[in-house]
Coordinates of C-alpha atoms and ligand atoms in Angstrom, one line a residue:
M177 CA -11.3 20.9 -6.0
H178 CA -13.1 17.8 -6.7
I179 CA -11.0 14.9 -7.5
L180 CA -11.6 11.5 -8.9
V181 CA -8.7 9.1 -7.3
I182 CA -8.3 5.9 -9.7
N183 CA -6.6 2.6 -8.3
S184 CA -6.3 0.4 -11.3
G185 CA -4.9 -3.3 -10.3
S186 CA -4.6 -6.2 -12.9
S187 CA -8.3 -6.8 -12.6
T188 CA -9.9 -4.2 -10.9
V189 CA -10.5 -0.6 -11.0
K190 CA -11.4 1.1 -7.8
F191 CA -12.2 4.8 -7.5
Q192 CA -13.1 7.8 -5.2
V193 CA -14.4 11.2 -5.7
I194 CA -13.0 13.2 -2.8
E195 CA -13.7 16.9 -2.1
T196 CA -10.5 19.0 -1.1
T197 CA -11.6 22.2 0.6
D198 CA -8.1 23.9 0.7
A199 CA -5.6 24.5 -1.9
T200 CA -3.1 22.2 -0.1
G201 CA -5.2 19.2 0.2
D202 CA -5.2 19.5 3.7
L203 CA -6.4 15.4 5.1
L204 CA -8.3 16.9 7.6
L205 CA -10.5 19.1 5.3
Q206 CA -11.2 16.4 2.8
Q207 CA -14.7 14.9 2.1
K208 CA -15.6 12.0 0.4
L209 CA -18.4 12.2 -2.2
A210 CA -18.6 8.8 -4.0
R211 CA -16.9 5.5 -4.3
G212 CA -16.7 2.1 -5.7
L213 CA -15.0 -0.6 -7.8
V214 CA -15.2 -2.9 -10.9
D215 CA -14.0 -5.9 -9.8
R216 CA -12.7 -9.2 -11.8
I217 CA -12.8 -7.0 -15.1
G218 CA -13.8 -9.7 -17.8
A219 CA -17.0 -11.7 -19.1
R220 CA -18.7 -11.7 -15.5
A221 CA -17.3 -8.5 -13.7
S222 CA -18.9 -7.1 -10.6
Y223 CA -19.5 -3.5 -10.0
R224 CA -20.5 -1.3 -6.8
F225 CA -21.1 2.6 -7.0
E226 CA -21.8 4.3 -3.9
G227 CA -22.3 7.8 -3.8
L228 CA -22.3 9.1 -0.5
G229 CA -25.7 10.0 1.0
R230 CA -27.0 9.0 -2.4
S231 CA -27.9 5.6 -3.8
T232 CA -25.9 2.5 -4.1
Q233 CA -25.9 0.8 -7.2
S234 CA -24.4 -3.1 -8.0
G235 CA -24.4 -5.9 -10.1
S236 CA -22.5 -7.9 -12.6
L237 CA -21.9 -6.8 -16.4
P238 CA -19.3 -8.0 -18.7
V239 CA -16.4 -5.3 -18.8
G240 CA -13.7 -6.2 -21.6
D241 CA -10.8 -3.9 -20.3
H242 CA -9.5 -1.2 -18.3
E243 CA -11.0 1.4 -20.6
E244 CA -14.6 0.0 -20.5
A245 CA -14.4 -0.2 -16.5
V246 CA -13.1 3.5 -16.3
R247 CA -15.9 4.2 -18.8
S248 CA -19.1 2.6 -16.5
I249 CA -17.3 4.6 -13.7
I250 CA -17.3 7.8 -15.4
H251 CA -20.9 7.3 -16.8
W252 CA -22.4 6.5 -13.3
L253 CA -20.6 9.4 -11.9
R254 CA -22.1 11.5 -14.9
S255 CA -25.6 10.2 -14.2
N256 CA -25.2 11.0 -10.7
Q257 CA -24.1 14.6 -11.4
R258 CA -20.7 14.1 -10.2
E259 CA -18.5 14.2 -13.2
Q260 CA -19.2 17.4 -14.6
A261 CA -17.6 18.8 -11.4
L262 CA -14.5 16.8 -11.5
D263 CA -11.3 19.2 -11.2
A264 CA -8.6 16.6 -11.6
V265 CA -7.9 12.9 -11.6
G266 CA -5.2 11.3 -9.3
H267 CA -3.9 7.8 -10.5
R268 CA -1.8 5.2 -8.3
V269 CA 0.9 3.9 -9.9
V270 CA 2.8 1.1 -8.1
H271 CA 6.6 1.7 -9.8
G272 CA 7.8 5.1 -10.4
G273 CA 11.6 3.6 -10.4
T274 CA 14.3 5.9 -9.9
E275 CA 12.8 8.8 -11.9
F276 CA 9.7 9.5 -10.5
T277 CA 10.4 10.6 -6.8
V278 CA 7.4 13.0 -6.5
P279 CA 3.8 13.1 -8.0
L280 CA 3.7 14.8 -11.1
L281 CA 1.1 16.1 -14.0
I282 CA 0.9 13.2 -16.8
D283 CA 1.5 13.9 -20.2
D284 CA 2.2 11.4 -23.2
G285 CA 6.2 11.2 -22.0
V286 CA 5.0 10.5 -18.5
V287 CA 2.7 7.7 -19.7
E288 CA 5.4 6.2 -21.9
K289 CA 7.9 6.4 -19.1
I290 CA 5.6 4.6 -16.7
D291 CA 4.8 2.0 -19.4
A292 CA 8.6 1.5 -19.9
L293 CA 8.6 0.7 -15.9
S294 CA 6.6 -2.1 -16.4
E295 CA 9.7 -3.9 -16.9
L296 CA 10.3 -3.4 -13.0
A297 CA 6.7 -4.1 -12.3
P298 CA 4.9 -6.3 -14.4
L299 CA 2.2 -7.2 -12.5
H300 CA 1.3 -3.8 -11.7
N301 CA 2.4 -0.9 -14.0
P302 CA 0.5 -2.1 -17.3
A303 CA -2.9 -1.8 -15.0
A304 CA -2.0 1.7 -14.1
V305 CA -1.1 2.5 -17.9
S306 CA -4.5 1.2 -19.1
G307 CA -6.2 3.2 -16.4
I308 CA -4.6 6.4 -17.2
R309 CA -5.0 6.1 -21.1
A310 CA -8.8 5.4 -20.6
A311 CA -9.7 8.1 -18.0
R312 CA -7.3 10.6 -20.5
K313 CA -9.3 9.1 -23.8
I314 CA -12.8 9.6 -22.0
L315 CA -12.2 12.8 -20.1
G316 CA -10.5 14.2 -22.7
E317 CA -7.2 16.9 -22.4
F318 CA -8.9 19.3 -20.2
V319 CA -9.0 17.4 -16.8
P320 CA -5.5 17.6 -15.5
M321 CA -4.2 14.2 -14.1
V322 CA -1.8 13.5 -11.7
A323 CA 0.3 10.1 -11.0
A324 CA 1.3 9.3 -7.3
F325 CA 3.8 6.8 -7.1
D326 CA 3.9 3.6 -4.4
T327 CA 7.6 3.8 -4.7
S328 CA 8.4 7.8 -4.3
F329 CA 8.1 8.2 -0.6
H330 CA 11.1 5.7 -0.3
H331 CA 13.3 7.7 -2.7
T332 CA 14.7 9.2 0.8
I333 CA 16.0 5.7 1.7
P334 CA 20.1 6.5 2.1
E335 CA 22.5 4.6 0.0
P336 CA 23.9 1.9 2.5
A337 CA 20.0 1.0 3.3
A338 CA 18.9 0.9 -0.6
T339 CA 22.1 -1.3 -1.8
Y340 CA 22.1 -5.0 -2.1
A341 CA 25.6 -6.3 -1.4
I342 CA 25.7 -7.8 -4.9
P343 CA 28.6 -6.8 -7.6
Y344 CA 28.1 -3.1 -7.9
E345 CA 27.9 -3.1 -11.6
I346 CA 25.4 -5.5 -12.1
S347 CA 23.2 -3.5 -9.7
Q348 CA 23.9 -0.4 -11.8
K349 CA 23.2 -2.3 -15.1
H350 CA 20.0 -3.4 -14.0
K351 CA 18.8 -0.7 -11.8
I352 CA 18.8 -2.9 -8.6
R353 CA 18.1 -1.4 -5.4
R354 CA 15.6 -1.5 -2.8
Y355 CA 12.6 0.6 -4.2
G356 CA 10.2 -0.3 -1.2
F357 CA 6.5 -0.3 -2.1
H358 CA 3.2 0.6 0.2
G359 CA 4.6 4.0 -0.1
L360 CA 1.4 5.9 -0.1
A361 CA -0.1 3.9 2.8
H362 CA 3.1 4.7 5.0
Q363 CA 2.8 8.3 3.9
Y364 CA -0.8 8.4 4.9
D365 CA -0.3 6.7 8.2
I366 CA 2.3 9.2 9.5
A367 CA 0.5 12.0 8.2
R368 CA -2.6 11.2 10.2
Y369 CA -0.5 10.1 13.0
A370 CA 1.3 13.7 13.2
D371 CA -2.4 15.1 12.9
L372 CA -3.8 13.2 15.7
N373 CA -1.0 14.0 17.8
G374 CA -1.0 18.0 16.7
I375 CA 3.0 17.7 15.6
P376 CA 4.4 18.4 12.3
V377 CA 5.1 15.2 10.1
A378 CA 8.6 16.4 9.6
Q379 CA 9.3 15.6 13.0
V380 CA 7.8 12.1 13.3
R381 CA 10.3 9.5 14.0
A382 CA 8.4 6.0 14.1
V383 CA 8.3 2.4 12.7
T384 CA 5.3 1.7 10.5
L385 CA 4.0 -1.8 10.1
H386 CA 1.6 -1.8 7.4
L387 CA 0.0 -5.4 7.6
G388 CA -2.9 -6.2 5.0
N389 CA -2.4 -9.2 2.3
G390 CA 0.9 -7.6 1.2
C391 CA 3.0 -6.3 4.6
S392 CA 5.6 -4.1 4.8
A393 CA 7.4 -2.1 7.7
T394 CA 8.9 1.4 7.2
A395 CA 11.5 3.1 9.7
I396 CA 10.6 6.8 9.3
R397 CA 12.9 9.7 10.6
D398 CA 11.9 13.4 10.4
G399 CA 8.8 12.3 8.3
Q400 CA 10.9 10.5 6.0
S401 CA 11.3 7.1 5.0
V402 CA 14.7 5.8 5.9
D403 CA 14.5 2.1 5.4
T404 CA 11.8 -0.3 4.3
S405 CA 11.2 -4.1 4.1
M406 CA 10.0 -4.4 1.0
G407 CA 13.0 -4.4 -1.7
F408 CA 13.5 -4.5 -5.4
T409 CA 10.1 -6.2 -5.7
P410 CA 7.5 -6.5 -3.2
L411 CA 8.1 -10.1 -2.2
E412 CA 10.9 -9.1 0.2
G413 CA 10.6 -8.5 4.0
L414 CA 7.6 -9.5 6.0
V415 CA 5.4 -12.8 5.9
M416 CA 2.4 -11.9 3.9
G417 CA -1.0 -13.6 2.9
T418 CA 0.6 -15.8 -0.1
R419 CA 4.4 -14.2 -0.1
S420 CA 7.3 -15.5 1.9
G421 CA 9.0 -12.2 2.4
D422 CA 12.6 -13.0 3.5
L423 CA 14.2 -16.4 2.6
D424 CA 17.9 -17.6 2.0
P425 CA 18.4 -16.9 -1.6
A426 CA 20.3 -19.9 -2.5
L427 CA 16.8 -21.6 -1.7
V428 CA 15.4 -20.6 -5.3
S429 CA 17.9 -22.7 -7.1
Y430 CA 18.2 -25.5 -4.5
L431 CA 14.1 -25.9 -4.7
A432 CA 14.6 -25.3 -8.5
Q433 CA 16.8 -28.5 -9.0
R434 CA 15.1 -30.5 -6.5
E435 CA 11.6 -29.9 -7.8
G436 CA 12.6 -30.0 -11.5
V437 CA 11.4 -26.5 -12.1
G438 CA 12.7 -23.4 -13.5
A439 CA 13.3 -20.2 -11.3
N440 CA 10.3 -18.4 -12.5
E441 CA 8.5 -21.3 -11.1
V442 CA 9.9 -21.3 -7.5
E443 CA 9.5 -17.6 -7.8
N444 CA 6.0 -18.0 -8.3
W445 CA 5.4 -20.5 -5.4
L446 CA 7.2 -17.7 -3.0
N447 CA 4.5 -15.1 -4.6
H448 CA 1.4 -17.2 -4.3
R449 CA 1.7 -20.3 -2.7
S450 CA 3.9 -19.1 0.7
G451 CA 3.4 -16.8 3.5
L452 CA 0.3 -17.3 5.9
L453 CA -1.1 -19.7 3.2
G454 CA 1.8 -21.6 2.6
L455 CA 2.5 -22.4 6.1
S456 CA -0.9 -23.2 7.3
G457 CA -2.3 -25.0 4.5
L458 CA -5.3 -23.4 5.1
S459 CA -6.0 -19.8 4.4
N460 CA -4.3 -16.6 3.8
D461 CA -6.8 -14.8 5.8
M462 CA -5.9 -13.8 9.3
R463 CA -9.6 -14.0 10.6
E464 CA -9.6 -17.9 9.5
L465 CA -6.1 -18.6 10.9
T466 CA -7.1 -16.7 14.4
A467 CA -10.4 -18.5 14.8
A468 CA -8.0 -21.9 14.0
Y469 CA -5.3 -20.5 16.4
A470 CA -6.4 -22.8 19.5
E471 CA -6.7 -26.2 18.0
N472 CA -4.8 -26.1 14.3
P473 CA -0.8 -26.3 14.9
R474 CA -0.1 -25.2 11.4
A475 CA -2.4 -22.0 11.5
R476 CA -0.7 -21.3 15.0
L477 CA 2.6 -21.7 13.5
A478 CA 1.6 -19.2 10.6
I479 CA 0.7 -16.8 12.9
D480 CA 3.7 -17.4 15.1
V481 CA 6.1 -16.9 12.2
F482 CA 4.1 -13.9 10.8
C483 CA 4.6 -12.2 14.1
H484 CA 7.9 -13.2 14.9
R485 CA 9.1 -11.8 11.5
A486 CA 7.2 -8.5 12.0
R487 CA 8.9 -8.4 15.7
K488 CA 12.4 -8.7 14.1
Y489 CA 11.9 -5.9 11.6
L490 CA 10.6 -3.7 14.4
G491 CA 13.6 -4.1 16.4
A492 CA 15.9 -3.8 13.5
Y493 CA 14.4 -0.3 12.8
L494 CA 14.4 0.7 16.4
A495 CA 18.0 0.3 15.8
V496 CA 18.4 2.0 12.4
L497 CA 16.4 4.9 14.1
G498 CA 18.0 5.0 17.3
G499 CA 14.6 4.8 19.0
A500 CA 11.3 5.9 18.1
E501 CA 8.4 7.9 19.7
A502 CA 5.7 5.7 18.1
V503 CA 5.0 2.1 16.5
I504 CA 2.0 2.7 14.0
F505 CA -0.1 -0.5 12.9
S506 CA -2.0 -0.4 9.8
G507 CA -3.7 -2.5 6.8
G508 CA -6.2 -5.1 7.5
I509 CA -4.4 -7.2 10.1
G510 CA -2.8 -4.4 11.8
E511 CA -6.1 -2.8 12.2
N512 CA -8.1 -5.3 13.4
S513 CA -6.2 -8.0 14.9
P514 CA -5.2 -7.4 18.9
L515 CA -3.8 -10.8 18.9
V516 CA -1.2 -10.0 16.3
R517 CA -0.3 -6.5 17.8
E518 CA -0.1 -8.3 21.1
K519 CA 2.2 -11.2 19.8
I520 CA 4.6 -8.5 17.8
C521 CA 4.9 -6.2 21.2
A522 CA 5.0 -8.8 23.7
G523 CA 8.1 -8.4 26.1
M524 CA 9.1 -5.0 24.3
E525 CA 8.7 -3.3 27.7
W526 CA 12.8 -3.1 27.7
C527 CA 12.4 -0.6 25.3
G528 CA 9.4 1.3 26.7
L529 CA 7.0 -0.3 24.4
K530 CA 4.1 -1.8 26.4
L531 CA 0.4 -2.1 25.0
D532 CA -2.7 -1.5 27.2
A533 CA -4.6 -4.5 26.9
V534 CA -8.0 -2.8 26.8
A535 CA -7.2 -0.3 24.5
N536 CA -5.6 -3.3 22.1
S537 CA -8.7 -5.3 22.5
T538 CA -11.3 -2.5 21.8
V539 CA -9.3 -0.1 18.9
I540 CA -10.3 -2.3 16.0
G541 CA -10.8 -1.0 12.6
R542 CA -10.5 2.5 13.6
D543 CA -7.5 5.3 14.6
G544 CA -6.4 5.0 18.2
C545 CA -3.5 4.6 20.9
I546 CA -3.2 1.3 22.5
S547 CA -0.2 1.6 24.5
V548 CA -0.2 2.3 28.2
V549 CA 0.0 6.1 29.1
E550 CA 3.6 5.9 30.4
A551 CA 5.0 4.3 27.3
A552 CA 7.8 5.8 25.7
I553 CA 7.3 4.4 22.5
K554 CA 3.4 4.8 21.7
A555 CA 1.3 2.2 19.9
F556 CA -1.1 3.5 17.2
V557 CA -3.7 1.9 15.1
I558 CA -4.3 4.0 12.1
H559 CA -6.9 3.1 9.3
T560 CA -4.8 3.8 6.2
D561 CA -6.6 5.8 3.4
E562 CA -4.0 5.7 0.2
E563 CA -7.0 7.5 -1.8
A564 CA -6.8 10.8 0.7
I565 CA -3.1 10.9 0.0
I566 CA -3.4 10.6 -3.8
A567 CA -6.2 13.3 -3.2
R568 CA -3.6 15.5 -1.4
E569 CA -1.0 15.1 -3.5
T570 CA -3.0 15.7 -6.6
A571 CA -4.6 19.0 -5.3
R572 CA -0.7 20.0 -4.4
V573 CA 0.7 19.4 -8.0
I574 CA -2.4 21.4 -9.7
Q575 CA -1.8 24.3 -7.1
S576 CA 1.5 24.4 -8.1
K577 CA 0.9 24.0 -11.7
N578 CA -1.6 26.9 -11.6
G579 CA 1.0 29.2 -9.6
Ligands
AMP58 P1 -5.8 -5.6 3.4 O1 -4.6 -6.0 2.2 O2 -5.0 -4.2 4.0 O3 -7.3 -5.2 2.9 O4 -5.8 -6.6 4.4 C1 -6.8 -7.6 4.1 C2 -6.4 -8.7 5.3 O5 -6.6 -7.9 6.4 C3 -7.3 -10.0 5.2 O6 -6.5 -10.8 4.6 C4 -7.2 -10.1 6.4 O7 -6.4 -11.2 6.6 C5 -7.0 -9.3 7.2 N1 -8.1 -9.1 8.2 C6 -9.2 -8.5 7.9 N2 -10.1 -8.1 8.9 C7 -9.6 -9.1 10.0 C8 -9.9 -9.3 11.3 N3 -11.0 -8.9 12.1 N4 -9.2 -9.8 12.0 C9 -7.8 -10.0 11.4 N5 -7.4 -10.0 10.4 C10 -8.2 -9.4 9.6

C-alpha cells in the first residue's frame, strides 16, 4: 500500500510517501519513497521535495494557503509518477478531544468534529483541517483518508492521573482533563523499542522522554500510556525550547498584575519567551546552549533546570509504574545530546539505571542502547518517526474497512 502522510502545521505542510508492504503496516516492513515540506506558507514560502533515489527539488515560491501547499506537493508527486499509486492518505491531527481515541476514516462529520475541537487546540487543529480539506478536494473521494491523533495514545491514562484537582463540575463543564500530546511520538518510541528488543509492545513498561523543541515524558505500562507530562495544553510539564512547563499557577495573575498585562499575555510569555530561551537569554536551541555551557552561567542554568525537571519526572514515573525496564530518549535533544542524557541519569544507580559513558557519547541521532550491560533499567535512544506510525495506523484502518 502506498500511503501519503500529511503533517500540517500552522505555516508548514510536511509529507512522506511510505510503502507498507504488509496489510498491518508493520514498521519493520515499511519503505520510504518520498518526503518533503512546504515551509513558511505565504508570499515567500520555501519548499523541498525529495524522491528517494531520485532528484531533489527545492526553492521558494508564493504559496497562499494550505490548499496551495498540498496542491504543489500532489503536483510534484504526479510529475514524478508517485501520486497515481497512492492508496490512502494519513493525516496527523494534534487534538482528538475525548471523542477520538483511535485513528479513524475521515468523512465530512469527522472533519467537522476536528474543526470543532479547534477550541481546545487553536494553534494546531485549524491547520490540520485545512490540510485535510485541501487533500480531499484535490485527490477526490476515491482516495480514503485517515486521521491519527496526537492525544489518542493517552486516552488510557486512568482517572486519578488525568484529573485536575479543581472543582469537579467546572472540569466537566469545560472538558478539562489531562489530554497529553506527542502521542504518536511516544507510541513510535515504544513500538520501535519493542521491535529492537524482540518483545511484544504489550509487555513494555518504560518511561519515554521525548525531548525536542517541545518536550514530554510518558509513563508506559503494558504498552499503554498511564501518565504523561503535557496536560490540558502542551504547556505543562517539562522545560521546553520556549515553554516554561510546570509552574505555580498563582504566577499568572501575579505577573499580570505586576506587569499590567492580561492573563493571555502572560500565557504568551510562558509559551514563547520562557523555557531554554527565557532562562538563557541566548537561544532555545540546545546545541547553542551546550556550546556555551562552560563559560555562560545562564546557558548552564538553562540546561541544569531542563535536566532537573526531566529527572524529576523520570523519578515520579518510576514511582507511578513501580519500576520500569527502560528509559527511552527521543526527539532532537534526546537523540543528540549525550550531555543532557548524562545529567538526567547521573546518580540513578540506586534504581538500577547507569549509562555506559562510551555508548552515551557515540549513540547520536540513531537507535541504540546507552546503558551498561548489567543495568536493571536499560537506557535507549530512539530516532522518532511519527510518519511511520501514521502510515501503520492508516494501513490498519484501511485494512479493517476492507474487512
Ligand atoms: P525536534 O523538535 O525534535 O526537531 O528537536 C529540535 C531540537 O533538538 C533543537 O531545538 C535542538 O535544541 C535539539 N538538537 C538538535 N541537534 C542537537 C545536538 N546535536 N545537540 C543538542 N541538541 C540538539
